Short mmCIF file of C-alpha atoms in Angstrom, two decimals:
data_model
loop_
_atom_site.label_atom_id
_atom_site.label_comp_id
_atom_site.label_asym_id
_atom_site.label_seq_id
_atom_site.Cartn_x
_atom_site.Cartn_y
_atom_site.Cartn_z
CA MET A 1 197.52 228.82 194.57
CA MET A 2 195.67 225.54 195.16
CA ASP A 3 191.74 225.48 194.40
CA ASP A 4 189.63 224.31 197.44
CA TYR A 5 189.01 220.96 196.38
CA THR A 6 192.59 220.15 195.83
CA LEU A 7 193.64 219.42 199.26
CA PRO A 8 190.42 216.93 200.09
CA PHE A 9 191.29 215.06 196.88
CA TRP A 10 194.90 214.42 197.93
CA ILE A 11 193.80 213.30 201.42
CA TYR A 12 191.37 210.93 199.25
CA LEU A 13 194.32 209.59 197.30
CA VAL A 14 196.15 208.65 200.79
CA VAL A 15 193.28 206.96 202.20
CA LEU A 16 192.45 205.13 198.86
CA SER A 17 196.07 204.10 198.87
CA VAL A 18 196.03 202.67 202.18
CA PHE A 19 192.64 200.49 201.21
CA VAL A 20 194.15 199.41 198.18
CA GLY A 21 197.59 198.49 199.99
CA GLY A 22 195.82 196.64 202.51
CA ALA A 23 194.05 194.80 199.82
CA MET A 24 197.15 193.85 197.98
CA LYS A 25 198.64 192.62 201.05
CA LYS A 26 195.63 190.44 201.56
CA ILE A 27 196.00 188.98 198.08
CA LEU A 28 199.89 188.24 198.70
CA ALA A 29 199.32 186.59 201.71
CA SER A 30 196.42 184.58 201.07
CA HIS A 31 196.99 183.54 197.35
CA LEU A 32 193.87 184.87 196.18
CA THR A 33 191.53 182.88 198.56
CA THR A 34 190.05 185.95 200.31
CA ALA A 35 187.97 186.97 197.47
CA PRO A 36 184.79 188.15 199.34
CA PRO A 37 186.74 190.29 201.77
CA LEU A 38 188.84 191.78 198.81
CA VAL A 39 185.76 192.61 197.00
CA ALA A 40 184.38 194.40 200.33
CA TRP A 41 187.57 196.41 200.58
CA LEU A 42 187.59 197.65 197.21
CA GLY A 43 183.89 198.39 197.01
CA LEU A 44 184.46 200.67 200.05
CA ALA A 45 187.30 202.26 198.50
CA CYS A 46 185.11 202.90 195.42
CA CYS A 47 182.26 204.32 197.74
CA LEU A 48 184.80 206.77 199.23
CA TYR A 49 186.11 207.81 195.78
CA SER A 50 182.50 208.74 194.63
CA ALA A 51 181.81 210.52 198.13
CA VAL A 52 184.75 212.71 197.87
CA ARG A 53 184.72 213.62 194.09
CA THR A 54 180.80 214.65 194.70
CA ARG A 55 181.91 216.74 197.74
CA THR A 56 184.80 218.26 196.29
CA SER A 57 183.51 219.05 192.68
CA PRO A 58 183.43 222.79 191.97
CA ALA A 59 180.28 224.59 191.23
CA THR A 60 178.75 223.94 187.86
CA LEU A 61 178.41 226.35 184.94
CA PRO A 62 175.27 228.25 184.23
CA VAL A 63 172.61 226.29 181.98
CA ARG A 64 171.21 229.92 180.39
CA GLY A 65 171.82 230.37 176.63
CA LYS A 66 173.23 227.04 176.11
CA ALA A 67 172.13 224.70 173.56
CA VAL A 68 172.37 220.90 173.29
CA PHE A 69 171.84 218.20 170.50
CA VAL A 70 170.88 214.83 171.93
CA THR A 71 170.70 211.54 169.49
CA GLY A 72 168.41 208.65 170.31
CA CYS A 73 165.66 210.39 172.28
CA ASP A 74 162.91 207.69 171.26
CA SER A 75 163.36 206.10 174.21
CA GLY A 76 165.74 205.10 177.48
CA PHE A 77 168.74 207.50 178.16
CA GLY A 78 168.11 209.99 175.29
CA LYS A 79 164.67 210.66 176.24
CA ALA A 80 165.29 211.05 179.68
CA THR A 81 168.19 213.36 179.19
CA ALA A 82 166.19 215.30 176.76
CA LYS A 83 163.37 215.80 179.35
CA GLN A 84 166.24 216.56 182.16
CA LEU A 85 167.85 219.03 180.20
CA ASP A 86 164.83 220.71 178.83
CA ALA A 87 163.48 221.15 182.58
CA MET A 88 166.97 222.91 183.51
CA GLY A 89 166.24 225.32 180.84
CA PHE A 90 168.68 224.12 178.11
CA GLU A 91 167.65 224.61 174.37
CA VAL A 92 167.33 220.89 173.30
CA PHE A 93 167.50 219.49 169.89
CA ALA A 94 166.12 215.89 170.18
CA THR A 95 166.42 213.14 167.58
CA VAL A 96 164.10 210.51 166.91
CA LEU A 97 163.54 207.97 164.38
CA ASP A 98 159.69 208.65 164.15
CA LEU A 99 158.07 211.70 165.08
CA SER A 100 154.78 210.04 165.11
CA ALA A 101 155.93 207.30 167.57
CA ASP A 102 155.16 207.08 171.39
CA GLY A 103 158.55 208.34 172.53
CA ALA A 104 158.43 211.67 170.26
CA ARG A 105 154.54 212.28 171.22
CA ASP A 106 155.67 212.22 174.96
CA LEU A 107 158.41 214.57 174.52
CA GLN A 108 156.24 216.92 172.45
CA ARG A 109 153.64 216.56 175.28
CA THR A 110 155.62 216.95 178.29
CA CYS A 111 158.63 219.33 177.23
CA SER A 112 158.49 223.13 176.82
CA THR A 113 158.71 225.12 173.32
CA HIS A 114 162.50 225.14 173.92
CA LEU A 115 162.80 221.44 172.84
CA THR A 116 162.90 220.69 168.90
CA LEU A 117 162.33 217.33 167.78
CA LEU A 118 164.23 216.10 164.63
CA GLN A 119 163.58 212.74 162.67
CA VAL A 120 167.05 211.53 161.96
CA ASP A 121 168.58 208.22 161.26
CA ILE A 122 172.13 208.80 162.20
CA THR A 123 173.23 206.17 159.49
CA GLN A 124 171.65 208.56 156.63
CA PRO A 125 174.02 211.50 155.65
CA GLN A 126 171.26 213.53 154.13
CA GLN A 127 169.22 213.28 157.18
CA VAL A 128 172.30 214.44 159.34
CA GLN A 129 172.75 217.18 157.02
CA GLN A 130 169.44 218.38 157.25
CA ALA A 131 169.59 218.03 161.10
CA LEU A 132 172.61 220.19 161.00
CA LEU A 133 170.90 223.00 158.68
CA ASP A 134 167.78 222.94 160.92
CA THR A 135 169.98 223.50 164.18
CA LYS A 136 171.81 226.12 162.61
CA ALA A 137 168.80 227.70 161.27
CA LYS A 138 167.51 227.95 165.05
CA LEU A 139 170.81 228.71 166.69
CA GLY A 140 171.59 231.72 164.42
CA PRO A 141 175.03 233.14 165.26
CA ARG A 142 175.37 231.00 168.32
CA GLY A 143 177.45 227.87 168.66
CA LEU A 144 176.30 224.68 170.06
CA TRP A 145 177.34 223.84 173.54
CA GLY A 146 176.98 220.20 173.75
CA LEU A 147 176.48 217.12 171.62
CA VAL A 148 175.28 213.98 173.46
CA ASN A 149 175.90 211.05 171.40
CA ASN A 150 173.45 208.68 172.66
CA ALA A 151 171.87 206.65 169.76
CA GLY A 152 173.12 203.24 169.48
CA VAL A 153 171.89 199.61 168.78
CA CYS A 154 172.77 195.91 170.26
CA VAL A 155 171.93 193.82 167.22
CA ASN A 156 171.66 189.97 168.17
CA PHE A 157 173.46 188.19 170.66
CA GLY A 158 175.47 184.86 170.86
CA ASP A 159 179.05 183.55 170.44
CA ALA A 160 181.25 185.55 167.94
CA GLU A 161 181.35 182.75 165.31
CA LEU A 162 177.61 182.42 165.58
CA SER A 163 176.91 186.15 164.71
CA LEU A 164 175.89 187.19 161.41
CA MET A 165 178.11 189.48 159.28
CA SER A 166 175.05 191.69 159.21
CA ASN A 167 175.08 191.84 163.07
CA TYR A 168 178.56 193.05 163.03
CA ARG A 169 178.00 195.50 160.20
CA GLY A 170 174.56 196.70 162.02
CA CYS A 171 176.38 197.32 165.00
CA MET A 172 179.41 199.27 163.25
CA GLU A 173 176.94 201.45 161.20
CA VAL A 174 174.70 202.82 163.95
CA ASN A 175 177.30 202.71 167.03
CA PHE A 176 180.43 203.92 165.27
CA PHE A 177 179.83 205.31 161.68
CA GLY A 178 176.58 206.90 162.63
CA THR A 179 178.14 208.56 165.94
CA LEU A 180 181.11 209.49 163.72
CA SER A 181 178.74 211.21 161.01
CA ILE A 182 176.96 213.24 163.35
CA THR A 183 180.34 214.13 165.58
CA LYS A 184 181.98 215.45 162.33
CA SER A 185 178.85 217.23 161.07
CA PHE A 186 178.46 219.22 164.56
CA LEU A 187 181.96 219.86 165.20
CA PRO A 188 182.17 223.38 163.72
CA LEU A 189 179.35 224.42 165.92
CA LEU A 190 180.84 222.88 168.96
CA ARG A 191 184.34 224.44 168.29
CA GLN A 192 182.52 228.00 167.76
CA ALA A 193 181.05 227.46 171.33
CA ARG A 194 184.04 225.83 172.82
CA GLY A 195 181.53 223.05 174.00
CA ARG A 196 181.01 219.67 175.08
CA ILE A 197 181.04 215.97 173.44
CA VAL A 198 179.52 213.55 175.58
CA THR A 199 179.23 210.03 174.47
CA ILE A 200 177.42 207.09 175.76
CA SER A 201 179.47 203.99 175.34
CA SER A 202 179.93 200.77 177.03
CA PRO A 203 182.06 198.57 179.23
CA ALA A 204 181.72 195.93 176.66
CA GLY A 205 184.01 198.11 174.20
CA ASP A 206 186.88 197.64 176.71
CA GLN A 207 186.12 194.40 178.18
CA PRO A 208 185.60 191.10 176.45
CA PHE A 209 181.97 190.36 177.53
CA PRO A 210 180.95 186.75 176.42
CA CYS A 211 178.42 186.68 173.36
CA LEU A 212 178.82 190.59 172.68
CA ALA A 213 181.41 190.44 170.14
CA ALA A 214 179.72 192.59 167.32
CA TYR A 215 178.34 194.87 169.93
CA GLY A 216 181.57 195.19 171.73
CA ALA A 217 183.72 195.61 168.56
CA SER A 218 181.63 198.78 167.57
CA LYS A 219 182.11 200.21 171.08
CA ALA A 220 185.68 199.64 171.14
CA ALA A 221 186.12 201.43 167.75
CA LEU A 222 183.81 204.14 169.25
CA ASN A 223 185.92 204.40 172.39
CA LEU A 224 188.86 204.70 170.46
CA PHE A 225 187.63 207.54 168.27
CA THR A 226 186.48 209.56 171.17
CA ASP A 227 189.67 209.23 173.00
CA THR A 228 191.59 210.53 169.93
CA LEU A 229 189.13 213.12 169.72
CA ARG A 230 189.62 214.45 172.91
CA HIS A 231 193.48 215.04 172.59
CA GLU A 232 192.86 216.75 169.31
CA LEU A 233 190.21 219.07 170.24
CA GLU A 234 191.86 220.00 173.48
CA PRO A 235 193.50 223.17 171.83
CA TRP A 236 189.99 224.21 170.46
CA GLY A 237 188.71 224.29 174.08
CA VAL A 238 186.30 221.65 173.22
CA HIS A 239 185.93 218.85 176.08
CA VAL A 240 185.11 215.24 175.35
CA SER A 241 183.84 212.83 177.62
CA THR A 242 182.90 209.26 177.49
CA ILE A 243 180.25 207.53 179.86
CA LEU A 244 180.22 203.88 180.72
CA PRO A 245 176.92 202.73 182.35
CA SER A 246 176.38 199.57 184.30
CA SER A 247 173.44 197.52 183.34
CA TYR A 248 169.99 199.60 182.78
CA LYS A 249 166.65 198.82 181.12
CA THR A 250 166.74 200.74 178.03
CA GLY A 251 165.72 200.34 174.12
CA GLN A 252 164.88 196.84 173.49
CA ALA A 253 166.50 195.24 176.48
CA SER A 254 163.23 194.04 178.25
CA ASN A 255 161.23 193.63 174.82
CA HIS A 256 160.47 189.70 175.03
CA THR A 257 159.15 189.68 171.33
CA TYR A 258 162.35 191.37 169.92
CA TRP A 259 164.88 188.91 171.41
CA GLU A 260 162.56 185.86 170.27
CA GLN A 261 162.88 187.45 166.79
CA GLN A 262 166.14 187.94 166.99
CA HIS A 263 166.88 184.10 168.02
CA LYS A 264 164.59 182.78 165.58
CA GLN A 265 166.42 184.91 162.76
CA LEU A 266 169.74 183.33 163.87
CA LEU A 267 168.56 179.89 163.93
CA GLN A 268 167.18 180.23 160.45
CA SER A 269 170.32 182.05 159.13
CA LEU A 270 172.90 179.64 160.20
CA ALA A 271 174.69 176.92 158.18
CA PRO A 272 173.36 173.58 159.06
CA ALA A 273 177.12 172.12 160.35
CA LEU A 274 177.32 175.08 162.53
CA LEU A 275 174.12 174.54 163.90
CA GLU A 276 175.04 171.22 164.55
CA ASP A 277 178.34 171.95 166.30
CA TYR A 278 176.51 174.38 168.73
CA GLY A 279 173.18 173.00 169.00
CA GLU A 280 169.99 174.57 169.22
CA ASP A 281 169.91 174.12 173.05
CA TYR A 282 173.15 175.66 173.40
CA MET A 283 171.79 178.90 171.55
CA THR A 284 168.52 178.91 173.45
CA GLU A 285 170.29 178.93 176.49
CA THR A 286 172.38 181.94 175.57
CA LYS A 287 168.98 183.79 174.60
CA GLU A 288 167.30 182.68 178.04
CA LEU A 289 170.25 184.10 179.95
CA PHE A 290 170.31 187.30 178.05
CA GLN A 291 166.61 187.84 178.92
CA SER A 292 167.39 186.96 182.50
CA HIS A 293 170.06 189.46 182.52
CA ALA A 294 167.85 191.99 180.92
CA ARG A 295 165.23 191.48 183.48
CA GLN A 296 167.63 192.11 186.39
CA ALA A 297 168.87 195.58 184.73
CA ASN A 298 168.25 198.85 186.64
CA PRO A 299 165.09 200.69 185.59
CA ASP A 300 166.32 203.84 187.51
CA LEU A 301 168.15 205.69 184.69
CA SER A 302 168.93 208.67 186.95
CA PRO A 303 172.47 207.79 187.74
CA VAL A 304 173.26 208.17 183.76
CA ILE A 305 171.29 211.28 183.52
CA HIS A 306 172.90 212.96 186.47
CA THR A 307 176.48 211.92 184.92
CA ILE A 308 175.45 213.63 181.41
CA VAL A 309 174.32 216.67 182.98
CA GLN A 310 177.64 216.81 185.08
CA ALA A 311 179.65 216.34 182.00
CA LEU A 312 177.74 219.08 180.29
CA LEU A 313 178.15 221.66 183.08
CA SER A 314 181.38 220.73 185.32
CA PRO A 315 184.12 223.33 184.65
CA GLN A 316 186.50 220.49 184.12
CA PRO A 317 184.69 217.54 183.05
CA GLN A 318 186.48 214.03 183.52
CA ALA A 319 187.68 212.13 180.42
CA ARG A 320 185.60 209.14 181.59
CA TYR A 321 182.58 208.50 183.97
CA PHE A 322 181.54 205.28 185.57
CA ALA A 323 177.74 205.50 185.66
CA GLY A 324 176.09 203.02 188.13
CA PRO A 325 177.07 200.67 190.74
CA GLY A 326 179.92 198.23 190.35
CA ILE A 327 181.32 199.82 187.21
CA GLY A 328 184.61 201.47 188.79
CA LEU A 329 185.21 197.86 190.59
CA MET A 330 184.81 196.04 187.32
CA TYR A 331 187.43 198.19 185.64
CA PHE A 332 189.81 198.04 188.75
CA ILE A 333 189.72 194.39 188.44
CA HIS A 334 190.17 194.34 184.63
CA ARG A 335 193.06 196.58 184.69
CA TYR A 336 195.14 195.34 187.85
CA PHE A 337 193.92 191.78 188.26
CA PRO A 338 195.72 188.69 186.27
CA PHE A 339 193.55 188.34 182.95
CA SER A 340 192.66 184.69 184.10
CA LEU A 341 191.15 186.25 186.98
CA SER A 342 189.48 189.17 185.48
CA ASN A 343 188.13 187.01 182.57
CA ARG A 344 186.63 184.53 185.16
CA PHE A 345 185.11 187.47 187.16
CA LEU A 346 183.43 188.69 184.01
CA GLN A 347 181.98 185.27 182.84
CA LYS A 348 180.42 184.80 186.32
CA LEU A 349 179.07 188.40 186.72
CA PHE A 350 177.65 188.12 182.90
CA MET A 351 176.94 184.91 181.22
CA LYS A 352 176.55 181.90 183.75
CA LYS A 353 176.52 179.30 181.03
CA LYS A 354 175.93 175.63 181.83
CA LEU A 355 175.88 173.95 178.52
CA MET A 356 178.75 173.43 176.24
CA PRO A 357 178.51 173.12 172.66
CA ARG A 358 177.09 170.10 171.27
CA ALA A 359 180.17 169.07 169.53
CA LEU A 360 182.27 169.35 172.71
CA ARG A 361 179.54 167.43 174.74
CA LYS A 362 179.90 164.59 172.39
CA GLN A 363 183.74 164.78 172.20
CA SER A 364 183.56 164.64 176.11
CA GLY A 365 181.23 161.78 176.20
CA PHE A 366 183.66 159.98 173.58
CA ASP A 367 186.81 160.57 175.76
CA LEU A 368 184.88 159.46 178.72
CA ASN A 369 183.92 156.23 177.10
CA LEU A 370 187.47 155.84 175.83
CA GLY A 371 188.80 156.46 179.28
CA LEU A 372 186.93 153.73 180.63
CA HIS A 373 187.74 151.29 177.92
CA ASN A 374 191.40 151.93 178.50
CA ASN A 375 191.04 151.46 182.29
CA ASN A 376 189.10 148.19 181.73
CA ASN A 377 191.82 146.93 179.28
CA ASN A 378 194.72 147.79 181.90
CA THR A 379 192.67 145.97 184.39
CA ASP A 380 192.50 142.97 182.07
CA ASN A 381 196.14 143.12 181.27
CA ALA A 382 197.05 143.35 184.88
CA GLU A 383 195.10 140.34 185.78
CA GLU A 384 196.66 138.24 182.85
CA GLU A 385 200.28 139.40 184.11
CA LYS A 386 199.30 137.98 187.81
CA LEU A 387 198.04 134.53 186.05
CA LYS A 388 201.36 134.24 184.22
CA GLN A 389 203.34 134.59 187.21
CA LEU A 390 201.36 131.78 189.31
#
């Protein structure tokens, strides 16, 4: 017998097929010259999807008696999640890097006694193990219902060739190895409760965002690990979900001083020949574009927090959640459009660079001068031929 929400979902599929079919027909008929109408059609289809899924979702599971461990609660998604879960009645274990910092003090001041603050750097195995022992002591014989892997970092920015090896290692150490360490350590408690793992990742782990190679590579490794874990934990009754947010103001995103320091460090660390090839003005433009993108990011974190709660309490959580406007459309274009078009869409959406690297600018100027010189020579030769004929 079908569930009450199955029939409307199939109706949604039929309606979505009509929209997508019409969009593809427009593509073929106009040879990709109707981009704005196409985006409007797909946007409407995504909105219809969200509305139907929200309406047809089954009732959520009860909160009572459930404990959740959340990493990276100093600020951003982690801090907001810890507050929301505490307000809902969860027993919350929230990790911070510094118990005396503003974020930790705010959680202590505003949350109930059911929230436990733990000072944990997820890249330090001893601190992870101590957090596990502290959590076990509080839980007693109970298992852990949820693990929210939120802690992450975006170290530096810039072209892949310009990114320092320390940047690649820094991103991998936190975003991948740190999350891996936490997850492996707490899995016995999660299996005991047949609970949930919710990991905050990024579209940069699936799509080639310009100037985010170090960050994107670490998130790509995290995505693959999470997808593999989902299959392996299914027999244990543990559900694994990945959340892919759009652009939000979190962490150091709006910290002007932080980005200036990162930029200065990069300039000082690059080999002189590499700095000459790219040019300081090229790298400065990249920094300014990142800062502009950060200023335009959404300060309202509620769509992501709501999605985390949904993944923790839904009887049948999704494998992947798109949290925020435009993410579903971005993935649709990435998956179904030709690479040349999806790549161009991504570049226009994220980094609208105007400058080329200095060496390419010089080369372009040389080619232009050479072309003008050749044209002048051709004109002179043509004049000589005419004179000979006379």
